[in-house]
XYZ file of C-alpha atoms in Angstrom:
522
model
C 66.862 -9.606 27.233
C 66.228 -13.225 26.178
C 66.221 -16.272 28.461
C 69.659 -17.175 27.117
C 71.082 -13.859 28.377
C 70.001 -14.336 32.017
C 72.266 -16.419 34.252
C 72.256 -17.785 37.807
C 75.369 -19.133 39.525
C 75.236 -22.018 41.991
C 77.913 -22.974 44.526
C 77.511 -26.653 45.423
C 79.844 -27.434 48.325
C 79.775 -31.155 49.122
C 81.575 -33.543 51.434
C 84.395 -34.347 49.034
C 84.251 -31.645 46.369
C 83.070 -28.166 45.427
C 81.336 -27.224 42.187
C 80.287 -23.943 40.656
C 77.633 -24.194 37.961
C 76.291 -21.381 35.796
C 72.736 -21.854 34.494
C 70.758 -19.837 32.001
C 67.144 -18.957 32.853
C 65.927 -22.196 31.266
C 68.066 -24.107 33.826
C 70.558 -25.270 31.198
C 74.199 -25.492 32.276
C 76.431 -23.059 30.377
C 79.606 -23.509 32.435
C 80.768 -25.572 35.400
C 83.870 -26.670 37.253
C 84.545 -29.078 40.114
C 87.440 -29.334 42.565
C 88.037 -32.171 45.021
C 89.513 -31.302 48.410
C 91.211 -33.264 51.177
C 89.524 -35.236 53.931
C 91.641 -35.723 57.044
C 91.304 -38.681 59.424
C 93.352 -37.762 62.549
C 91.988 -40.732 64.516
C 89.563 -43.591 63.986
C 86.098 -42.082 63.576
C 87.387 -38.515 63.190
C 86.835 -36.681 59.879
C 88.015 -33.124 59.187
C 88.342 -30.576 56.379
C 90.589 -27.545 56.060
C 88.155 -24.558 55.952
C 90.637 -22.443 53.998
C 90.968 -25.159 51.352
C 87.172 -25.141 50.964
C 87.194 -21.351 50.454
C 89.949 -21.678 47.855
C 88.045 -24.454 46.071
C 85.096 -22.074 45.645
C 87.398 -19.408 44.240
C 88.923 -21.815 41.698
C 85.560 -23.229 40.629
C 84.099 -19.764 40.102
C 86.983 -18.666 37.892
C 87.094 -21.867 35.823
C 83.313 -22.053 35.279
C 83.238 -18.413 34.242
C 86.085 -19.016 31.776
C 84.289 -22.013 30.262
C 81.007 -20.149 29.861
C 82.738 -17.151 28.301
C 84.737 -19.378 25.919
C 81.426 -20.861 24.720
C 80.123 -17.409 23.859
C 77.954 -16.659 26.897
C 78.105 -13.088 28.194
C 77.900 -14.047 31.866
C 79.557 -10.831 33.068
C 76.544 -8.732 32.075
C 73.815 -11.355 32.497
C 74.601 -12.921 35.886
C 71.714 -12.002 38.208
C 72.354 -13.921 41.426
C 74.313 -16.636 43.213
C 72.827 -19.569 45.130
C 74.692 -21.646 47.686
C 74.160 -25.209 48.853
C 76.425 -27.096 51.225
C 77.189 -30.199 53.231
C 75.177 -29.859 56.429
C 76.175 -30.207 60.109
C 79.891 -29.759 59.320
C 81.106 -27.296 61.949
C 83.589 -24.414 61.763
C 84.732 -21.861 64.360
C 86.834 -18.881 63.385
C 88.140 -15.538 64.589
C 86.186 -12.455 63.529
C 89.275 -10.284 63.871
C 91.729 -12.398 61.856
C 89.295 -14.256 59.600
C 91.173 -17.505 60.247
C 89.649 -20.789 61.412
C 90.520 -21.755 64.976
C 90.422 -25.475 64.156
C 89.731 -27.682 61.175
C 86.086 -28.136 60.169
C 84.594 -31.173 61.909
C 82.650 -33.102 59.249
C 79.068 -34.282 59.698
C 80.011 -37.982 59.800
C 82.665 -37.497 62.529
C 81.896 -39.476 65.730
C 84.387 -38.002 68.234
C 81.496 -36.633 70.291
C 80.186 -40.082 71.304
C 81.231 -39.602 74.932
C 79.557 -36.169 75.071
C 76.362 -37.749 73.726
C 76.410 -40.508 76.347
C 77.036 -37.974 79.130
C 74.093 -35.799 78.062
C 71.811 -38.812 77.633
C 72.590 -39.920 81.188
C 72.288 -36.462 82.753
C 69.234 -34.980 81.011
C 65.735 -36.074 82.074
C 64.649 -36.732 78.510
C 67.672 -38.865 77.733
C 68.495 -39.214 74.053
C 65.270 -37.467 73.005
C 65.591 -34.556 75.452
C 65.675 -31.874 72.726
C 63.324 -33.531 70.208
C 60.335 -31.429 71.244
C 62.109 -28.191 70.301
C 64.399 -29.139 67.417
C 63.071 -32.478 66.136
C 66.484 -34.134 66.539
C 67.861 -36.741 68.954
C 71.168 -36.327 70.753
C 73.653 -37.675 68.221
C 77.220 -37.214 67.015
C 75.650 -36.164 63.692
C 74.568 -32.678 64.694
C 76.548 -29.444 64.945
C 75.807 -28.569 68.585
C 77.769 -31.559 69.858
C 80.706 -30.752 67.594
C 80.657 -27.159 68.876
C 80.707 -28.421 72.480
C 83.758 -30.539 71.691
C 85.526 -27.548 70.143
C 84.743 -25.311 73.135
C 86.058 -27.980 75.507
C 89.150 -29.065 73.571
C 90.587 -26.180 71.533
C 92.891 -24.038 73.640
C 91.676 -20.449 74.020
C 88.437 -21.016 72.107
C 86.118 -20.760 75.092
C 87.703 -17.489 76.160
C 87.552 -16.109 72.603
C 83.869 -17.028 72.439
C 83.129 -15.179 75.682
C 84.943 -12.091 74.339
C 82.904 -12.205 71.133
C 85.803 -12.897 68.768
C 85.197 -16.600 68.102
C 82.128 -17.314 65.990
C 80.441 -20.529 64.885
C 78.912 -21.588 61.615
C 78.179 -24.474 59.325
C 79.804 -24.372 55.880
C 77.136 -22.060 54.437
C 77.894 -19.510 57.168
C 81.656 -19.791 56.690
C 81.404 -19.312 52.916
C 78.914 -16.421 53.031
C 81.099 -14.672 55.612
C 84.111 -14.978 53.309
C 82.212 -14.164 50.110
C 80.759 -10.955 51.569
C 84.014 -9.514 52.905
C 85.471 -11.772 55.587
C 87.200 -10.063 58.508
C 86.462 -6.618 57.079
C 82.684 -6.735 56.641
C 81.589 -10.357 56.257
C 77.971 -11.226 57.083
C 77.432 -13.794 59.841
C 74.240 -15.602 58.779
C 72.869 -19.081 58.249
C 69.768 -20.241 56.466
C 66.828 -21.939 58.141
C 67.559 -25.395 56.705
C 71.162 -25.489 57.948
C 70.098 -23.995 61.290
C 67.548 -26.779 61.693
C 70.417 -29.313 61.635
C 72.405 -27.836 64.509
C 70.088 -29.139 67.284
C 69.888 -25.517 68.480
C 66.977 -24.088 66.428
C 63.383 -24.307 67.594
C 61.254 -25.685 64.735
C 58.230 -23.623 65.779
C 59.813 -20.210 66.479
C 62.485 -20.624 63.777
C 65.018 -19.013 66.112
C 67.776 -20.260 68.390
C 66.215 -22.026 71.377
C 67.263 -20.262 74.587
C 66.504 -23.266 76.802
C 68.744 -25.498 74.681
C 71.568 -22.945 74.678
C 71.340 -22.626 78.461
C 71.306 -26.394 78.965
C 74.359 -26.916 76.759
C 76.200 -23.784 77.916
C 76.548 -22.346 74.391
C 76.768 -18.516 74.268
C 74.177 -16.963 71.931
C 76.665 -14.350 70.659
C 78.680 -17.081 68.890
C 75.712 -17.968 66.636
C 74.772 -16.478 63.229
C 71.501 -14.792 62.306
C 68.898 -17.159 60.803
C 67.408 -16.188 57.410
C 65.077 -17.802 54.856
C 66.241 -19.894 51.898
C 65.378 -17.292 49.260
C 66.198 -13.654 49.909
C 68.944 -11.188 49.039
C 71.615 -11.789 51.694
C 74.436 -9.550 50.475
C 76.734 -8.945 47.513
C 79.949 -10.772 46.708
C 82.882 -8.610 47.801
C 85.942 -7.507 45.846
C 88.702 -10.052 45.416
C 86.498 -12.841 44.044
C 86.276 -13.835 40.351
C 82.681 -12.575 40.400
C 81.972 -9.383 42.361
C 78.950 -7.253 43.199
C 76.473 -10.060 42.468
C 73.857 -10.769 45.154
C 73.876 -14.043 47.062
C 70.132 -14.653 47.213
C 69.639 -18.362 47.820
C 71.029 -20.671 50.485
C 69.982 -24.190 51.454
C 71.532 -27.288 52.956
C 72.236 -29.804 50.212
C 69.301 -32.135 50.881
C 66.836 -29.262 51.084
C 68.200 -27.827 47.847
C 67.619 -31.208 46.205
C 63.981 -31.090 47.351
C 63.549 -27.747 45.576
C 65.443 -29.019 42.531
C 63.155 -32.075 42.463
C 60.027 -29.892 42.861
C 58.998 -31.817 45.982
C 55.769 -30.484 47.461
C 53.642 -31.921 50.269
C 53.479 -35.709 50.171
C 56.414 -36.099 47.790
C 59.743 -37.710 48.686
C 63.231 -37.715 47.244
C 66.421 -39.661 47.903
C 69.841 -38.201 47.150
C 72.685 -40.684 46.702
C 76.074 -39.171 47.465
C 78.698 -39.992 50.076
C 75.691 -40.841 52.233
C 72.056 -41.100 51.220
C 69.343 -38.750 52.406
C 65.635 -39.328 52.071
C 63.171 -36.500 52.747
C 59.380 -36.505 52.656
C 57.717 -33.081 52.462
C 55.037 -32.916 55.189
C 53.763 -29.449 54.242
C 53.286 -26.811 56.949
C 53.007 -29.435 59.689
C 55.807 -30.727 61.899
C 55.320 -34.493 62.132
C 57.019 -36.196 65.048
C 58.583 -39.539 64.266
C 58.056 -42.657 66.316
C 60.203 -44.744 63.981
C 63.710 -43.298 64.095
C 63.360 -40.376 61.685
C 64.138 -36.685 62.074
C 61.657 -33.828 61.957
C 63.244 -30.964 60.091
C 62.674 -27.950 57.860
C 62.213 -28.682 54.151
C 62.443 -25.081 52.917
C 61.131 -21.542 53.378
C 61.298 -19.763 50.031
C 61.242 -16.153 51.194
C 61.107 -14.118 54.439
C 57.282 -14.042 54.348
C 56.787 -17.461 52.723
C 55.310 -20.368 54.705
C 57.657 -23.021 56.039
C 57.499 -26.503 54.568
C 58.635 -29.198 56.981
C 59.915 -32.703 56.295
C 60.611 -36.094 57.754
C 64.170 -37.140 57.032
C 66.135 -40.328 57.201
C 69.900 -39.899 56.938
C 72.187 -42.741 55.863
C 75.851 -42.229 56.694
C 77.413 -44.524 54.095
C 76.128 -44.960 50.538
C 78.507 -43.917 47.759
C 81.299 -43.929 50.333
C 81.060 -47.737 50.347
C 81.835 -47.756 46.618
C 84.799 -45.454 47.280
C 85.940 -47.937 49.934
C 85.850 -50.772 47.390
C 87.954 -48.621 45.074
C 90.422 -46.931 47.412
C 90.841 -49.373 50.304
C 90.250 -52.790 48.739
C 91.195 -52.132 45.107
C 88.318 -54.297 43.856
C 87.476 -51.614 41.278
C 89.610 -48.891 39.704
C 86.821 -46.318 39.368
C 83.376 -45.925 40.928
C 81.706 -46.368 37.543
C 83.091 -49.921 37.254
C 80.875 -51.269 40.036
C 77.798 -51.566 37.806
C 79.527 -53.836 35.291
C 81.157 -55.921 38.025
C 77.901 -56.364 39.970
C 76.007 -57.196 36.764
C 78.123 -60.328 36.244
C 75.963 -62.111 38.841
C 72.178 -62.178 39.197
C 72.220 -62.117 42.993
C 74.616 -61.623 45.900
C 74.749 -65.371 46.504
C 73.457 -64.835 50.033
C 76.022 -62.145 50.919
C 74.827 -59.106 52.897
C 77.010 -56.066 53.481
C 76.192 -53.568 56.253
C 78.292 -50.393 55.737
C 78.278 -49.241 59.373
C 81.783 -47.781 59.106
C 81.003 -45.043 61.663
C 77.806 -46.496 63.108
C 74.302 -46.470 61.640
C 72.016 -43.453 61.263
C 68.267 -43.646 60.562
C 66.230 -45.518 61.497
C 68.595 -47.535 63.722
C 70.716 -44.782 65.359
C 73.423 -47.131 66.599
C 76.845 -45.484 66.926
C 78.132 -48.787 68.341
C 77.537 -50.556 64.995
C 80.444 -51.403 62.704
C 80.652 -52.603 59.121
C 80.165 -56.306 58.473
C 79.909 -58.658 55.505
C 77.969 -61.863 56.261
C 76.930 -64.934 54.293
C 80.340 -65.444 52.656
C 81.012 -68.937 51.312
C 83.688 -70.460 49.108
C 81.344 -69.636 46.215
C 81.539 -65.873 46.924
C 83.512 -63.726 44.480
C 84.106 -60.015 44.061
C 81.001 -59.603 41.889
C 78.839 -60.828 44.764
C 80.550 -58.362 47.091
C 80.015 -55.516 44.609
C 76.329 -56.359 44.239
C 75.948 -56.607 48.028
C 77.401 -53.095 48.340
C 74.819 -51.755 45.871
C 72.037 -53.611 47.680
C 73.174 -52.152 51.013
C 72.365 -48.642 49.765
C 68.919 -49.713 48.612
C 68.073 -51.665 51.772
C 68.929 -48.617 53.883
C 66.706 -46.381 51.753
C 63.867 -48.905 52.099
C 64.306 -48.936 55.895
C 63.867 -45.179 55.952
C 60.894 -45.099 53.574
C 59.122 -47.828 55.565
C 59.500 -45.625 58.649
C 58.166 -42.609 56.733
C 55.084 -44.538 55.676
C 54.438 -45.413 59.329
C 54.988 -41.869 60.627
C 53.271 -39.780 57.951
C 50.543 -42.229 56.984
C 50.087 -43.318 53.401
C 46.921 -41.222 52.989
C 48.996 -38.023 52.788
C 51.505 -39.301 50.234
C 51.397 -38.058 46.656
C 50.938 -40.874 44.155
C 51.100 -41.214 40.396
C 47.643 -41.473 38.855
C 46.301 -42.093 42.372
C 47.836 -45.553 42.735
C 51.624 -45.675 43.197
C 54.025 -43.867 45.490
C 57.001 -42.532 43.525
C 60.483 -42.061 44.940
C 62.374 -39.270 43.168
C 66.108 -39.865 43.080
C 69.158 -37.752 42.334
C 72.902 -37.586 42.944
C 75.895 -38.985 41.112
C 75.252 -42.655 41.933
C 71.887 -42.631 40.163
C 73.586 -42.941 36.760
C 73.959 -46.596 37.791
C 70.946 -48.271 36.175
C 71.457 -51.501 38.105
C 71.381 -49.588 41.394
C 68.131 -47.898 40.403
C 66.516 -51.199 39.371
C 67.588 -52.831 42.640
C 66.078 -49.876 44.498
C 62.735 -50.242 42.715
C 62.754 -54.009 43.288
C 63.404 -53.719 47.025
C 60.847 -50.924 47.467
C 58.187 -52.620 45.382
C 57.345 -49.219 43.882
C 58.662 -47.053 41.018
C 61.828 -44.972 41.168
C 61.949 -41.777 39.085
C 65.276 -40.377 37.897
C 65.150 -36.868 36.390
C 66.937 -35.954 33.185
C 69.281 -33.734 35.257
C 70.445 -35.773 38.258
C 72.411 -32.900 39.814
C 69.338 -31.366 41.416
C 71.153 -30.023 44.482
C 72.914 -27.235 42.598
C 69.762 -26.619 40.570
C 67.685 -26.159 43.737
C 70.086 -23.500 45.018
C 69.893 -21.730 41.642
C 66.084 -21.818 41.734
C 66.031 -20.300 45.253
C 68.463 -17.555 44.218
C 66.552 -16.809 41.010
C 63.235 -16.704 42.865
C 64.522 -13.963 45.193
C 65.574 -11.681 42.319
C 62.581 -12.330 40.062
C 64.179 -14.652 37.524
C 61.825 -17.520 38.476
C 58.339 -17.850 39.918
C 57.265 -20.604 42.297
C 54.947 -21.978 39.626
C 57.935 -22.453 37.307
C 60.034 -24.104 40.023
C 57.319 -26.571 41.009
C 56.112 -27.416 37.499
C 57.024 -31.066 38.057
C 54.752 -32.381 35.315
C 57.020 -31.163 32.534
C 60.111 -32.531 34.293
C 58.494 -35.958 34.696
C 58.087 -36.252 30.917
C 61.876 -36.324 30.551
C 62.515 -38.634 33.507
C 63.532 -42.309 33.529
C 61.205 -44.564 35.521
C 62.372 -47.882 36.997
C 59.543 -50.264 37.884
C 59.857 -53.253 40.245
C 60.085 -56.747 38.759
C 61.128 -58.744 41.852
C 58.503 -61.163 43.178
C 56.954 -60.091 46.488
C 57.847 -63.311 48.331
C 61.541 -63.025 47.435
C 61.513 -59.326 48.329
C 60.249 -60.134 51.827
C 62.857 -62.871 52.309
C 65.679 -60.540 51.266
C 64.443 -57.791 53.603
C 64.270 -60.259 56.512
C 67.829 -61.384 55.779
C 69.010 -57.776 55.638
C 67.471 -57.032 59.048
C 69.236 -60.072 60.514
C 72.523 -58.842 59.058
C 71.986 -55.341 60.495
C 71.394 -56.793 63.961
C 74.763 -58.581 63.723
C 76.519 -55.210 63.294
C 75.506 -53.915 66.738
C 77.800 -53.713 69.805
C 81.013 -53.944 67.797
C 82.566 -50.531 68.547
C 84.881 -51.930 71.247
C 86.455 -54.743 69.227
C 90.176 -54.953 70.031
C 92.558 -53.442 67.517
């Protein structure tokens, strides 16, 4: 069988859409389909998804991608070897094992309804906000699944009782989809992978299992939790009733971890994914590095049950591409996201305007859920092009904030550099097609930015993990980054150092103005 006759499927379930991509063994796309689904905003700061709509979006994408591949002459039916899954992290679902139905909408990662629970725990626990950092690497924050689960147990009628009886179960989106894909209420598997588990605040980074002390402190019953598995192993086969059946699911990673695999990030290498938010991860190898500068210690990946764990430092940015969507949908300044590059290019600077997109607070490295979005420096001279450019700069400033913290925590001696001199930031995600954004990023970092030929590395990483488990790929093939670099676009900084420093100082002043604004009167 030739390379062209071997296929891997990849489910890429994001915050606003689901995709199913079919790759051949050479990692070339032979069929794909994408479906957008609804985000619900029941109250200010609340964000929800319908779990059943997400399941249906996977079903539609599978069928359409398969049809497209078949129409182009690819015999996917006989050549499909495995399915990989990657998903939005932290988003929390509870459902009934007996009926298979969700007991509440999925609470999305960026939702901040748990602010009061966070404050209560910070005040009651001896370690305050960092009480659980030693075990899980994460601060107490609205971001993580454990707090969302507490809210559900406290606020959804009958849920607590169902949990005690063993009928209600918890999972992030990977768990919910695998359970449905492998049979649902009849025989669905209740599992989660190590990368998603590491984002719940409930997994111990050293033991790689649920932390009993944390569960006891929070009052979360262990029986509600899924089994933790590695990122690359045969989990189970897709059940009847799906467009593709009998194929093993053999790869599962949270989206940012999948992007690390897709970008071939090994120890000392960092990547930034630009999507609804932006997520920067630095692979720290087999060592857990504790952050003193507002970052998270987390799992990077574990590519097999017996494989070593790679850890990472992560900085999560809540609003990146979502700010462009806001310009389009709420303000009407642009008609499509792609228009922002042309609009912002009409000016050579922001004219002194700084935009801080703290719509639901600020994540790393600030961790201020009392921050709110602001636009400062506006004068009569300001026009919509300045605003557009300030929005692009806001993404890049936030990434720089995170990378500066990584340099302080990890130490520059352990960072991988090109030809021994320069630190490279690998970038991916839909927004990276914007050349102006990438040049601004390089200018503000003062170091090169590398964009791969295939910017959709999240789905590719899940496909690699799945293919590795069934023998389609080897680790050497997955991490052969040298060949990939030859096809990449490299953006080098041209901004003068003195101006860079002045702009960064101005950005920090603007960020400080966004604090303590959560209680502004409506």
